[in-house]
């Protein structure tokens, strides 16, 4: 019995069988010629399609028992809860794109610079106003 493998096809098949069948872990491990611990080392969490109410990241089920018990967890902020407590997942958000990239076109850069300058001016005016009053 092989302890673990880096073969992506075996990993994909292990996850398909683990999450998509009612076979026991022992049956799946035997079918794939893996030890039980080798199988567990290959199986990743199941993404739920729901967002974390605390940070918006997609929450996941750690294992089949957690799925059966409706125990979700957030890989980003460690929130834990059930599906009824989750938020809608923003499909346009890409968590891997944080921090967001700055605009590269001329118009976007001008808008960004204008916002920075406007914020700095407002800050200076507020500072000057509060300094005069004290």
PDB file of C-alpha atoms in Angstrom:
ATOM      1  CA  UNK A   1       0.000   0.000   0.000  1.00  0.00           C
ATOM      2  CA  UNK A   2       1.387   3.379  -1.009  1.00  0.00           C
ATOM      3  CA  UNK A   3       1.606   5.942   1.802  1.00  0.00           C
ATOM      4  CA  UNK A   4       1.000   9.050  -0.307  1.00  0.00           C
ATOM      5  CA  UNK A   5       1.401  10.139  -3.887  1.00  0.00           C
ATOM      6  CA  UNK A   6       1.914  13.401  -5.702  1.00  0.00           C
ATOM      7  CA  UNK A   7       0.024  12.163  -8.771  1.00  0.00           C
ATOM      8  CA  UNK A   8      -2.641  14.824  -9.475  1.00  0.00           C
ATOM      9  CA  UNK A   9      -4.974  12.224 -11.026  1.00  0.00           C
ATOM     10  CA  UNK A  10      -4.932  10.135  -7.849  1.00  0.00           C
ATOM     11  CA  UNK A  11      -5.479  13.251  -5.728  1.00  0.00           C
ATOM     12  CA  UNK A  12      -8.406  14.331  -7.911  1.00  0.00           C
ATOM     13  CA  UNK A  13      -9.928  10.833  -7.773  1.00  0.00           C
ATOM     14  CA  UNK A  14      -9.447  10.650  -3.990  1.00  0.00           C
ATOM     15  CA  UNK A  15     -11.327  13.935  -3.543  1.00  0.00           C
ATOM     16  CA  UNK A  16     -14.090  12.875  -5.947  1.00  0.00           C
ATOM     17  CA  UNK A  17     -14.642   9.617  -4.096  1.00  0.00           C
ATOM     18  CA  UNK A  18     -14.338  11.132  -0.632  1.00  0.00           C
ATOM     19  CA  UNK A  19     -16.763  13.996  -1.238  1.00  0.00           C
ATOM     20  CA  UNK A  20     -19.003  12.439  -3.891  1.00  0.00           C
ATOM     21  CA  UNK A  21     -19.647   8.920  -2.632  1.00  0.00           C
ATOM     22  CA  UNK A  22     -20.933   7.153   0.443  1.00  0.00           C
ATOM     23  CA  UNK A  23     -17.965   4.770   0.485  1.00  0.00           C
ATOM     24  CA  UNK A  24     -16.086   4.578   3.747  1.00  0.00           C
ATOM     25  CA  UNK A  25     -12.603   6.035   4.029  1.00  0.00           C
ATOM     26  CA  UNK A  26     -11.252   2.480   4.305  1.00  0.00           C
ATOM     27  CA  UNK A  27     -13.010   1.472   1.070  1.00  0.00           C
ATOM     28  CA  UNK A  28     -11.711   4.514  -0.813  1.00  0.00           C
ATOM     29  CA  UNK A  29      -8.170   4.003   0.489  1.00  0.00           C
ATOM     30  CA  UNK A  30      -8.263   0.343  -0.531  1.00  0.00           C
ATOM     31  CA  UNK A  31      -9.631   1.183  -3.975  1.00  0.00           C
ATOM     32  CA  UNK A  32      -6.808   3.706  -4.566  1.00  0.00           C
ATOM     33  CA  UNK A  33      -4.145   1.498  -2.952  1.00  0.00           C
ATOM     34  CA  UNK A  34      -3.450   4.064  -0.250  1.00  0.00           C
ATOM     35  CA  UNK A  35      -3.212   3.930   3.498  1.00  0.00           C
ATOM     36  CA  UNK A  36      -5.990   5.678   5.383  1.00  0.00           C
ATOM     37  CA  UNK A  37      -3.590   8.423   6.502  1.00  0.00           C
ATOM     38  CA  UNK A  38      -2.297   8.737   2.929  1.00  0.00           C
ATOM     39  CA  UNK A  39      -5.854   9.287   1.726  1.00  0.00           C
ATOM     40  CA  UNK A  40      -6.532  11.893   4.408  1.00  0.00           C
ATOM     41  CA  UNK A  41      -3.321  13.654   3.344  1.00  0.00           C
ATOM     42  CA  UNK A  42      -4.686  14.024  -0.196  1.00  0.00           C
ATOM     43  CA  UNK A  43      -8.246  15.086   0.545  1.00  0.00           C
ATOM     44  CA  UNK A  44      -8.838  18.826   0.664  1.00  0.00           C
ATOM     45  CA  UNK A  45     -11.747  20.757   2.135  1.00  0.00           C
ATOM     46  CA  UNK A  46     -15.039  21.071   0.272  1.00  0.00           C
ATOM     47  CA  UNK A  47     -15.885  24.623  -0.726  1.00  0.00           C
ATOM     48  CA  UNK A  48     -19.456  25.504   0.201  1.00  0.00           C
ATOM     49  CA  UNK A  49     -20.324  28.290  -2.212  1.00  0.00           C
ATOM     50  CA  UNK A  50     -21.193  30.543   0.746  1.00  0.00           C
ATOM     51  CA  UNK A  51     -19.341  33.557   2.097  1.00  0.00           C
ATOM     52  CA  UNK A  52     -17.960  34.138   5.562  1.00  0.00           C
ATOM     53  CA  UNK A  53     -20.109  36.692   7.413  1.00  0.00           C
ATOM     54  CA  UNK A  54     -16.962  38.157   8.987  1.00  0.00           C
ATOM     55  CA  UNK A  55     -14.617  38.570   6.014  1.00  0.00           C
ATOM     56  CA  UNK A  56     -16.414  37.401   2.836  1.00  0.00           C
ATOM     57  CA  UNK A  57     -14.048  34.533   2.003  1.00  0.00           C
ATOM     58  CA  UNK A  58     -15.690  31.329   0.772  1.00  0.00           C
ATOM     59  CA  UNK A  59     -16.257  29.014   3.736  1.00  0.00           C
ATOM     60  CA  UNK A  60     -15.594  25.286   3.586  1.00  0.00           C
ATOM     61  CA  UNK A  61     -16.327  21.916   5.131  1.00  0.00           C
ATOM     62  CA  UNK A  62     -13.186  20.378   6.623  1.00  0.00           C
ATOM     63  CA  UNK A  63     -14.448  16.806   6.223  1.00  0.00           C
ATOM     64  CA  UNK A  64     -17.583  14.744   5.598  1.00  0.00           C
ATOM     65  CA  UNK A  65     -18.565  14.736   9.256  1.00  0.00           C
ATOM     66  CA  UNK A  66     -18.457  18.534   9.291  1.00  0.00           C
ATOM     67  CA  UNK A  67     -20.587  18.575   6.116  1.00  0.00           C
ATOM     68  CA  UNK A  68     -23.149  16.222   7.665  1.00  0.00           C
ATOM     69  CA  UNK A  69     -23.299  18.381  10.804  1.00  0.00           C
ATOM     70  CA  UNK A  70     -23.413  21.683   8.847  1.00  0.00           C
ATOM     71  CA  UNK A  71     -20.171  22.864  10.447  1.00  0.00           C
ATOM     72  CA  UNK A  72     -18.498  25.380   8.157  1.00  0.00           C
ATOM     73  CA  UNK A  73     -15.241  27.194   8.771  1.00  0.00           C
ATOM     74  CA  UNK A  74     -13.458  30.113   7.196  1.00  0.00           C
ATOM     75  CA  UNK A  75      -9.872  29.459   6.100  1.00  0.00           C
ATOM     76  CA  UNK A  76      -9.039  33.185   6.293  1.00  0.00           C
ATOM     77  CA  UNK A  77     -10.358  34.340   9.675  1.00  0.00           C
ATOM     78  CA  UNK A  78     -11.242  31.130  11.566  1.00  0.00           C
ATOM     79  CA  UNK A  79     -14.991  31.910  11.717  1.00  0.00           C
ATOM     80  CA  UNK A  80     -17.089  28.799  12.375  1.00  0.00           C
ATOM     81  CA  UNK A  81     -20.814  28.337  11.974  1.00  0.00           C
ATOM     82  CA  UNK A  82     -23.644  26.870   9.939  1.00  0.00           C
ATOM     83  CA  UNK A  83     -24.935  27.582   6.449  1.00  0.00           C
ATOM     84  CA  UNK A  84     -27.786  29.734   7.799  1.00  0.00           C
ATOM     85  CA  UNK A  85     -25.201  32.115   9.298  1.00  0.00           C
ATOM     86  CA  UNK A  86     -23.235  32.641   6.081  1.00  0.00           C
ATOM     87  CA  UNK A  87     -23.289  35.601   3.728  1.00  0.00           C
ATOM     88  CA  UNK A  88     -23.783  35.640  -0.011  1.00  0.00           C
ATOM     89  CA  UNK A  89     -20.565  34.897  -1.825  1.00  0.00           C
ATOM     90  CA  UNK A  90     -19.488  37.747  -4.061  1.00  0.00           C
ATOM     91  CA  UNK A  91     -18.655  35.922  -7.280  1.00  0.00           C
ATOM     92  CA  UNK A  92     -16.929  38.982  -8.699  1.00  0.00           C
ATOM     93  CA  UNK A  93     -14.498  39.157  -5.790  1.00  0.00           C
ATOM     94  CA  UNK A  94     -11.196  37.396  -6.139  1.00  0.00           C
ATOM     95  CA  UNK A  95      -9.546  36.843  -2.758  1.00  0.00           C
ATOM     96  CA  UNK A  96      -6.268  36.026  -4.477  1.00  0.00           C
ATOM     97  CA  UNK A  97      -6.160  39.555  -5.876  1.00  0.00           C
ATOM     98  CA  UNK A  98      -5.522  41.241  -2.556  1.00  0.00           C
ATOM     99  CA  UNK A  99      -4.227  43.857  -2.303  1.00  0.00           C
ATOM    100  CA  UNK A 100      -6.087  45.134  -5.338  1.00  0.00           C
ATOM    101  CA  UNK A 101      -3.921  46.245  -8.204  1.00  0.00           C
ATOM    102  CA  UNK A 102      -3.555  49.921  -8.956  1.00  0.00           C
ATOM    103  CA  UNK A 103      -4.932  51.283 -12.216  1.00  0.00           C
ATOM    104  CA  UNK A 104      -2.479  51.134 -15.088  1.00  0.00           C
ATOM    105  CA  UNK A 105      -4.281  53.286 -17.638  1.00  0.00           C
ATOM    106  CA  UNK A 106      -3.848  57.061 -17.719  1.00  0.00           C
ATOM    107  CA  UNK A 107      -7.435  57.859 -16.742  1.00  0.00           C
ATOM    108  CA  UNK A 108      -7.366  55.470 -13.786  1.00  0.00           C
ATOM    109  CA  UNK A 109      -4.086  56.880 -12.519  1.00  0.00           C
ATOM    110  CA  UNK A 110      -5.398  60.436 -12.803  1.00  0.00           C
ATOM    111  CA  UNK A 111      -8.526  59.476 -10.845  1.00  0.00           C
ATOM    112  CA  UNK A 112      -6.426  57.794  -8.155  1.00  0.00           C
ATOM    113  CA  UNK A 113      -4.061  60.761  -7.907  1.00  0.00           C
ATOM    114  CA  UNK A 114      -7.023  63.169  -7.763  1.00  0.00           C
ATOM    115  CA  UNK A 115      -8.538  61.176  -4.897  1.00  0.00           C
ATOM    116  CA  UNK A 116      -5.253  61.146  -2.984  1.00  0.00           C
ATOM    117  CA  UNK A 117      -4.762  64.890  -3.455  1.00  0.00           C
ATOM    118  CA  UNK A 118      -8.364  65.649  -2.490  1.00  0.00           C
ATOM    119  CA  UNK A 119      -8.002  63.543   0.663  1.00  0.00           C
ATOM    120  CA  UNK A 120      -4.718  65.231   1.571  1.00  0.00           C
ATOM    121  CA  UNK A 121      -6.245  68.695   1.049  1.00  0.00           C
ATOM    122  CA  UNK A 122      -9.240  67.830   3.206  1.00  0.00           C
ATOM    123  CA  UNK A 123      -6.916  66.511   5.909  1.00  0.00           C
ATOM    124  CA  UNK A 124      -4.813  69.686   5.876  1.00  0.00           C
ATOM    125  CA  UNK A 125      -7.898  71.898   6.060  1.00  0.00           C
ATOM    126  CA  UNK A 126      -9.296  69.916   8.977  1.00  0.00           C
ATOM    127  CA  UNK A 127      -5.946  70.023  10.769  1.00  0.00           C
ATOM    128  CA  UNK A 128      -5.673  73.782  10.258  1.00  0.00           C
ATOM    129  CA  UNK A 129      -9.237  74.360  11.412  1.00  0.00           C
ATOM    130  CA  UNK A 130      -8.825  72.318  14.604  1.00  0.00           C
ATOM    131  CA  UNK A 131      -5.463  73.943  15.346  1.00  0.00           C
ATOM    132  CA  UNK A 132      -6.930  77.460  15.142  1.00  0.00           C
ATOM    133  CA  UNK A 133      -9.757  76.563  17.501  1.00  0.00           C
ATOM    134  CA  UNK A 134      -7.439  75.323  20.238  1.00  0.00           C
TER     135      UNK A 134
END
